[in-house]
XYZ file of C-alpha atoms in Angstrom:
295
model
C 241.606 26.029 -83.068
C 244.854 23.839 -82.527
C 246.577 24.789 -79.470
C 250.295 26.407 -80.153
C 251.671 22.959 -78.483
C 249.636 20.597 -80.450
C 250.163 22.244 -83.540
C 254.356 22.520 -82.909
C 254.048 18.764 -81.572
C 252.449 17.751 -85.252
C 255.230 20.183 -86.582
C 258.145 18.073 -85.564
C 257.014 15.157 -87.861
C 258.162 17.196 -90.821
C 261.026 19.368 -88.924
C 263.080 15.798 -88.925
C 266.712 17.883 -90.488
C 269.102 17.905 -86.527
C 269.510 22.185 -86.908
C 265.405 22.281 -85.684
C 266.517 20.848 -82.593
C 263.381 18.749 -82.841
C 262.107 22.149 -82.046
C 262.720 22.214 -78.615
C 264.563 25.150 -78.687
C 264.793 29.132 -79.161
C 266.170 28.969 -82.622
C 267.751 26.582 -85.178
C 271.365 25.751 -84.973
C 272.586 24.709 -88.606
C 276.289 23.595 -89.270
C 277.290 24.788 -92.898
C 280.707 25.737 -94.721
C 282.501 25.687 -91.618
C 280.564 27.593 -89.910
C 277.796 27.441 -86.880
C 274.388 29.569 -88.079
C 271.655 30.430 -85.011
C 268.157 31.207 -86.767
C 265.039 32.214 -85.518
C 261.805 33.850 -86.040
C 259.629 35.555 -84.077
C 256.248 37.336 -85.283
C 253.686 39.850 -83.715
C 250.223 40.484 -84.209
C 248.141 43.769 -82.898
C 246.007 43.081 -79.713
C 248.064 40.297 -78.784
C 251.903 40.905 -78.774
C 251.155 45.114 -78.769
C 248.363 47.769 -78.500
C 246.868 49.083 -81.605
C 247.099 52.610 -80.119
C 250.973 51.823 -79.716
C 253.453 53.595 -81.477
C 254.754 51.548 -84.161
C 258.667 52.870 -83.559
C 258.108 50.960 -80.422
C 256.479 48.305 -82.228
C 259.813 48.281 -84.269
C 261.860 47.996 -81.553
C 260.215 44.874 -79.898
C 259.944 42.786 -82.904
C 263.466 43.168 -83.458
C 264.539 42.457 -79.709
C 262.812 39.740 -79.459
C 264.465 38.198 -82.564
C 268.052 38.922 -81.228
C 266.827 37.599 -77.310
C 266.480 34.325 -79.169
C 270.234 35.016 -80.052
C 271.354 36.041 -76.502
C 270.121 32.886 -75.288
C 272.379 30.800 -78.126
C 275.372 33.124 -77.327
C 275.194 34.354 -80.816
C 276.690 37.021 -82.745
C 273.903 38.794 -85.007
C 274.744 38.868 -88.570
C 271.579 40.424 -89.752
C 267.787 40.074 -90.296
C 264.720 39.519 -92.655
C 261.904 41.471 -92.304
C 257.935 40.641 -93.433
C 255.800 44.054 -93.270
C 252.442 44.286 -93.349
C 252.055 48.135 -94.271
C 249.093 50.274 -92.828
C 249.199 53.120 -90.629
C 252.466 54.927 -89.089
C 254.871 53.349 -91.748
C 256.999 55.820 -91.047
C 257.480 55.618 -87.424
C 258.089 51.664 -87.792
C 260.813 52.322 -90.143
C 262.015 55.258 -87.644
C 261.941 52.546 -84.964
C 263.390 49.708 -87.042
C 266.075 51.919 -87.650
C 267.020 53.206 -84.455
C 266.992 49.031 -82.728
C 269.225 47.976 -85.719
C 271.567 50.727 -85.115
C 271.196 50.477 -81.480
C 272.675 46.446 -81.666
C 274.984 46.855 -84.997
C 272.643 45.012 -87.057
C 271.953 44.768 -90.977
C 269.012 44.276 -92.394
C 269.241 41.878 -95.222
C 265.601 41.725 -97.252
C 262.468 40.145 -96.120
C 258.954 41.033 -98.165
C 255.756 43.443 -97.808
C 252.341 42.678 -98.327
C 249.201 44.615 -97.291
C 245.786 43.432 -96.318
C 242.621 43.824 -93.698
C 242.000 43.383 -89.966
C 245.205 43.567 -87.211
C 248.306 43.980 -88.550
C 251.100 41.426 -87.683
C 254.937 41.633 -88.716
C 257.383 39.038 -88.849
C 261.360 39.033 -88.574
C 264.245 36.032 -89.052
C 267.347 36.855 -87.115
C 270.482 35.460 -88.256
C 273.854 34.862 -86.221
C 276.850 32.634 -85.465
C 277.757 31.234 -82.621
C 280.431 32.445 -80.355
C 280.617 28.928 -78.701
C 280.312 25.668 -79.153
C 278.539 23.576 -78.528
C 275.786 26.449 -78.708
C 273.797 26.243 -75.602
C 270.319 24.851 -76.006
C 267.354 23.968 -73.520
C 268.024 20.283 -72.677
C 271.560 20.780 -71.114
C 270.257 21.068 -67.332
C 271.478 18.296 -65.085
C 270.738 17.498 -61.945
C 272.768 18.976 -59.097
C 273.043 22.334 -61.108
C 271.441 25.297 -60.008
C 269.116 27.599 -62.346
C 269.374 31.426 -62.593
C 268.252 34.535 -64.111
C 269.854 37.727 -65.020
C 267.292 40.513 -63.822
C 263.840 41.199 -62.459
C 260.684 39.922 -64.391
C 257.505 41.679 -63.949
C 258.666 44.870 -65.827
C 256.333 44.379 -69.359
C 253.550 43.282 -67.257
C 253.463 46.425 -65.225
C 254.249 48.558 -68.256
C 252.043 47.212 -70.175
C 249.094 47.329 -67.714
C 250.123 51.245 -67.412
C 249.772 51.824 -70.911
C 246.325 49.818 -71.344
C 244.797 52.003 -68.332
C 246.632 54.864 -68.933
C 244.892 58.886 -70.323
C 246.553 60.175 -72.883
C 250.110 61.429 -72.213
C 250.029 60.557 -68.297
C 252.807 58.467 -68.308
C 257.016 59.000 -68.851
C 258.253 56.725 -71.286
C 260.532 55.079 -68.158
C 257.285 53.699 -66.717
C 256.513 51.872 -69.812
C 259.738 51.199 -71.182
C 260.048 47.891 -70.130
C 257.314 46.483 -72.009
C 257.472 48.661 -74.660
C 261.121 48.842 -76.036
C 263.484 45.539 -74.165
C 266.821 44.922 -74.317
C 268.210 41.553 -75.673
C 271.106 40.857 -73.276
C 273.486 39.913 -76.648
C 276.665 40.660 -74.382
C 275.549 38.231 -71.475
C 274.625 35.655 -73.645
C 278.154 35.400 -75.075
C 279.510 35.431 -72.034
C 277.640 33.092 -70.282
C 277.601 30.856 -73.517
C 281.032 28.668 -72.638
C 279.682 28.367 -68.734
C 276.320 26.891 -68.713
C 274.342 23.954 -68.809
C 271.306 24.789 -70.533
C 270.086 28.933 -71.450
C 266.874 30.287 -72.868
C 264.965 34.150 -72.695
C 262.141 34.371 -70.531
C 259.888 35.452 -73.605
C 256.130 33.703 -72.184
C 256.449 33.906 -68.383
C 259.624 32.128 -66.339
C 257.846 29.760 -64.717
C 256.051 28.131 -67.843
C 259.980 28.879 -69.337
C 261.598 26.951 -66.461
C 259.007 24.338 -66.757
C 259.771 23.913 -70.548
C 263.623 23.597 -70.064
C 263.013 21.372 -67.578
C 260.608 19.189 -69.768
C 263.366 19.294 -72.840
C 265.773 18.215 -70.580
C 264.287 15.603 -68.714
C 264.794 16.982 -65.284
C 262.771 18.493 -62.270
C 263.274 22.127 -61.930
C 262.606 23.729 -58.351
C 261.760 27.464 -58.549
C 262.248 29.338 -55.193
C 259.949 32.343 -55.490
C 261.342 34.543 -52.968
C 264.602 34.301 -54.636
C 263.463 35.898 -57.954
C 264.007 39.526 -58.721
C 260.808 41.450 -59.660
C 260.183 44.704 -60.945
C 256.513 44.857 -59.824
C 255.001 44.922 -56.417
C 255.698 42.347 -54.385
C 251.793 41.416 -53.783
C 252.225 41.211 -57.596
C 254.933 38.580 -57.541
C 253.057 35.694 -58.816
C 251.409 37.253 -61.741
C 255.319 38.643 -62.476
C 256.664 35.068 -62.445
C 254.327 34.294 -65.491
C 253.720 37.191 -67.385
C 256.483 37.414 -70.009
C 258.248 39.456 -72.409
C 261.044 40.499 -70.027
C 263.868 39.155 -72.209
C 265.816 38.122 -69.319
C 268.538 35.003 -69.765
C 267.318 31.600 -67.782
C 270.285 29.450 -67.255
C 271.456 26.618 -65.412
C 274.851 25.870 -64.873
C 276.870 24.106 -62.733
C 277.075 24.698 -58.906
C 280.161 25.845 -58.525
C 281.282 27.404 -61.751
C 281.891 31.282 -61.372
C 279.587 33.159 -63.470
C 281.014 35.913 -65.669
C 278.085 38.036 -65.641
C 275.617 38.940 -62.441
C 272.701 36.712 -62.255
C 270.122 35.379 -59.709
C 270.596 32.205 -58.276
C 266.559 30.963 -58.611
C 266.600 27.442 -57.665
C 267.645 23.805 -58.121
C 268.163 21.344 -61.032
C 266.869 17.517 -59.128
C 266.470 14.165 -60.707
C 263.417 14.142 -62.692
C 260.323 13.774 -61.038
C 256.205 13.573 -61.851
C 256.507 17.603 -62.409
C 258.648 18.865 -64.527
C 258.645 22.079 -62.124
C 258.255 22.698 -58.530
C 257.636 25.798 -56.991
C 258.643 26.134 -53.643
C 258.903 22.540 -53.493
C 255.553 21.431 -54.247
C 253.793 20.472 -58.032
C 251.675 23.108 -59.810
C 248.117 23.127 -59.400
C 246.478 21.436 -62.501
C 245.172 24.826 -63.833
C 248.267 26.552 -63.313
C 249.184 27.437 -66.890
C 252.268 28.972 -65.519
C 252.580 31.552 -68.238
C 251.279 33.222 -71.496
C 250.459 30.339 -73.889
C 248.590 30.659 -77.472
């Protein structure tokens, strides 16, 4: 099977129109009638992105906050989404879910399709927004000289996620879990952060690996200070929390001495570019190091 970066790497021969970004980026960014469109698409498929014992209200909720996360990080305003369905068990509680997320961030939905077939189930959903400002932050902004932050603790969706997975039925509160099961796409920060930074993307596949790739797209060295990021795990779990994933939180860089309109975590340092891409703690990856979740 193609790996997820050689197949998006034979991708951008055909995704040649400037709104795919050369798709080094979260979303598109497509200027039409006047106006500035973010899209994006995100998809999820049972046993990989959730449990199959999950409830699918929950299910719901993720698909569609990872879809707007992808607008946080452009500064966008949501305008509405597409759904594709695949229908099966607990229909019900995914449009209970669906529901409740939509009405929880103000957001239409607009269409999509619904199909039905065999094996694990997997659901799709296009977000759709404009931006707030412009230019619309992207990944390949960071310069040298600035320094990179986040807005809260990673670690969260690994820990509830490794709850749920060892769990007995009904021995955990839904706060232990929530984290991985039902995140919150920082829409608010995003805007406001939008006019102030350098370069901005969610931590969606681990913030290392994410750090590494805005560093890579913007053809700089990034230096991660560990001890400097927030976790919400143990600390003797703090590596595994830098790569996990699906916290949601805002990765930004921005300049040194530009006050930030929102609280964030100062992480680390923007430097010329080097043989790495990333540093941690000042030295290169080991070779194996995948750094986060890839496919």
């Amino acid at each position: 099977m193609t790996s997820e970066s050689a197949f998006i790497q034979q991708l951008r021969a055909i995704a040649t129109h400037p709104a795919a970004r050369g798709l080094a980026d979260d979303t598109a960014v497509l200027e039409i009638g006047g106006e500035t469109l973010i899209l994006t698409h995100d998809a999820m498929v049972e046993n990989v992105h959730f449990l199959p014992q999950q409830d699918m209200a929950d299910v719901a909720w993720k698909l569609a906050a990872a879809n707007l996360s992808d607008l946080a990080a452009k500064g966008a305003q949501p305008v509405g989404v597409l759904l594709g369905y695949m229908l099966g068990e607990q229909d019900d509680r995914f449009l209970a879910g669906l529901a409740e997320v939509l009405d929880e961030y103000q957001v239409p939905l607009l269409g999509g399709d619904t199909v039905s077939g065999d094996g694990p189930r997997n659901f799709g959903m296009t977000a759709i927004g404009t931006a707030t400002s412009v230019p619309v932050p992207s990944r390949s902004g960071a310069k040298a000289g600035d320094a990179i932050f986040v807005t809260g603790p990673v670690g969260g969706a690994m820990v509830g996620f490794e709850a749920m997975r060892n769990a007995k039925s009904g021995s955990l509160s839904a706060e232990e879990t929530a984290a991985y099961r039902r995140p919150l796409p920082l829409l608010g920060a995003g805007q406001a952060l939008a006019p102030h930074v350098t370069a901005m993307m969610d931590v969606s596949d681990g913030l290392l690996l994410d750090a590494s790739r805005m560093a890579s797209a913007s053809n700089v060295t990034i230096n991660i200070e560990t001890s400097q990021v927030p976790i919400a795990a143990p600390e003797p779990r703090r590596s595994d929390a830098l790569r996990w994933g699906d916290d949601y939180q805002l990765l930004f860089t921005a300049n040194q001495e530009v006050a930030l309109p929102v609280a964030a975590h100062r992480i680390g340092s923007v430097l010329d570019p080097a043989r790495s891409p990333l540093l941690i703690n000042g030295s290169e990856p080991d070779p194996g190091d995948t750094l986060g979740y890839q496919h």
